Amino acid sequence: MKPIKAIFFPGCLIPIKYPQMEVAIRRTLPNLGVEIIDLEGFSCCPDPIYFQAADKIAWLTLAARNLALAEEAGHDIFTVCSGCTGTLSEANHLLRNDEQLRERVNRRLARVGRKYQGSIAVRHIVVLLREKVGIDRVRESVTRPLTGVRVALHYGCHLLKPSSIMQVDDPDDPQILHQLIEAIGAEPVTHDERFLCCGKACIDPDLPLDMTASVLRSVRKSGADCMGMICPTCFSSFDTGQLLLNRKTKEHFEVPPVYFFQLLGLAQGFSADEVGLTRHRIKPTAVLEKIKA
Amino acid sequence: MEAEQAASPHKRIRIDFAQRRRLLAVLGGNHVNYCYQCGACVGDCPTTRFFPSFNPREIMLTALLGDLGTLLAPGSVIWKCSNCYNCYERCPQDVRPVEVIIALKNLAREEGTHPEEAQTIYETILKTGRSAPVIASLKRKRESMGLPPLPAIDMGELRAVLAPEDPPPGDSPPSSTAESES
């Protein structure tokens, strides 16, 4: 079968703060027929919260530069962080549809001999799996199904919304992660607060932790073995945020957050160490016990 | 007579149109004019749920009235927005309240009234091209995990691209009537 070639847009958080997720991505994609193209020169997407809040036109300009680099290389991009997905998808959408804006941004890119053309697609890695690889092929790559493992889904916000731009799934009834979790033999658990934002972007001493705590209580109530997620920013809320909550409150949460591709790696037969799970501060012990990994 | 006047339902409302035009000129700010105050954005706002004095409908109303002074003041509630895009999803009028809030944040930065917390990541990106600081041990860590080194970023190129915008070709000196009016 012909390999599916796609340009890897690593973003910042995964390669710098959570390289174990990158390890899992690089181990699992070849088993799905994806050939990862590493490209030189990408900057931050840039950050959809603070950079966009500072200067939306500059935000679009840097995003357009990243897209232009991929256009020069001639392949679609896959992203591994919901923030990068949001930034690059929105930039692609706005610049494709607004000629004046595109010219305005291209005047700045022309200074360095680049041009945004709108010729490539941006897909979050789970969308790449659904649309280019196929859920069946994900299922076929499994050598150790995660039978009996209950995964509480956390879609996060920016993979799905705004749906008119993202066009990934119905944000009120998304299926994509359910399908992927089922494909690796695990059981997706929908819990009460599955749509609540992780709160990371609120500038407030309490709001981020309030939202994170509500999600964690809901996951705990559901009896899931771990959380399954696809965004490193959400991950940090449920990892660092959870430890902070345990210090500040009497909650004693023990909810392991896991990046989907680490679970896929386990299902493809890699060890917990090989997909970086031994580096986690809240280890998914119940998951590993159930599959005897 | 006086009592009658006090009971009159017709309250005089003053709109500062010059201030409102400032917001409309920012990318994403102009859809605020579609807002008919239905409140669909409020019911699904996670920030409102945990912090009721953050109310996207009220923020849109304040913006429509042109009261940017309130919205751009240091410590403004706009910074408590979670950026979840639920309001964008729910709004029947395509106001995109989150985008209006982002446009307001752009104005707050121009005025220098943004909170310090909003500054760090922005500056890290301007300085290094990445949003997270790269510490010395990362190179070894990535190596030990079998990962390729982080690709270099041409900061000269980034700075050139980010330098202030030139006027569009064929345009006489930059017209900034919208700004100078207010």
mmCIF file with all atom_site columns, C-alpha atoms in Angstrom, chain A residues 65 112, chain B residues 153-163:
data_model
loop_
_atom_site.group_PDB
_atom_site.id
_atom_site.type_symbol
_atom_site.label_atom_id
_atom_site.label_alt_id
_atom_site.label_comp_id
_atom_site.label_asym_id
_atom_site.label_entity_id
_atom_site.label_seq_id
_atom_site.pdbx_PDB_ins_code
_atom_site.Cartn_x
_atom_site.Cartn_y
_atom_site.Cartn_z
_atom_site.occupancy
_atom_site.B_iso_or_equiv
_atom_site.pdbx_formal_charge
_atom_site.auth_seq_id
_atom_site.auth_comp_id
_atom_site.auth_asym_id
_atom_site.auth_atom_id
_atom_site.pdbx_PDB_model_num
ATOM 1  C CA . ARG A 1 65  ? 4.234  31.583 7.394  1.00 0.00 ? 65  ARG A CA 1
ATOM 2  C CA . VAL A 1 112 ? 11.243 36.925 3.367  1.00 0.00 ? 112 VAL A CA 1
ATOM 3  C CA . ILE B 2 153 ? 13.912 28.468 13.812 1.00 0.00 ? 153 ILE B CA 1
ATOM 4  C CA . ASP B 2 154 ? 15.182 31.363 11.705 1.00 0.00 ? 154 ASP B CA 1
ATOM 5  C CA . MET B 2 155 ? 14.517 34.197 14.148 1.00 0.00 ? 155 MET B CA 1
ATOM 6  C CA . GLY B 2 156 ? 15.705 36.782 11.627 1.00 0.00 ? 156 GLY B CA 1
ATOM 7  C CA . GLU B 2 157 ? 12.934 35.668 9.319  1.00 0.00 ? 157 GLU B CA 1
ATOM 8  C CA . LEU B 2 158 ? 10.359 35.785 12.117 1.00 0.00 ? 158 LEU B CA 1
ATOM 9  C CA . ARG B 2 159 ? 11.413 39.294 13.117 1.00 0.00 ? 159 ARG B CA 1
ATOM 10 C CA . ALA B 2 160 ? 11.244 40.491 9.511  1.00 0.00 ? 160 ALA B CA 1
ATOM 11 C CA . VAL B 2 161 ? 7.749  39.073 9.108  1.00 0.00 ? 161 VAL B CA 1
ATOM 12 C CA . LEU B 2 162 ? 6.587  40.548 12.421 1.00 0.00 ? 162 LEU B CA 1
ATOM 13 C CA . ALA B 2 163 ? 7.985  44.043 11.816 1.00 0.00 ? 163 ALA B CA 1
#
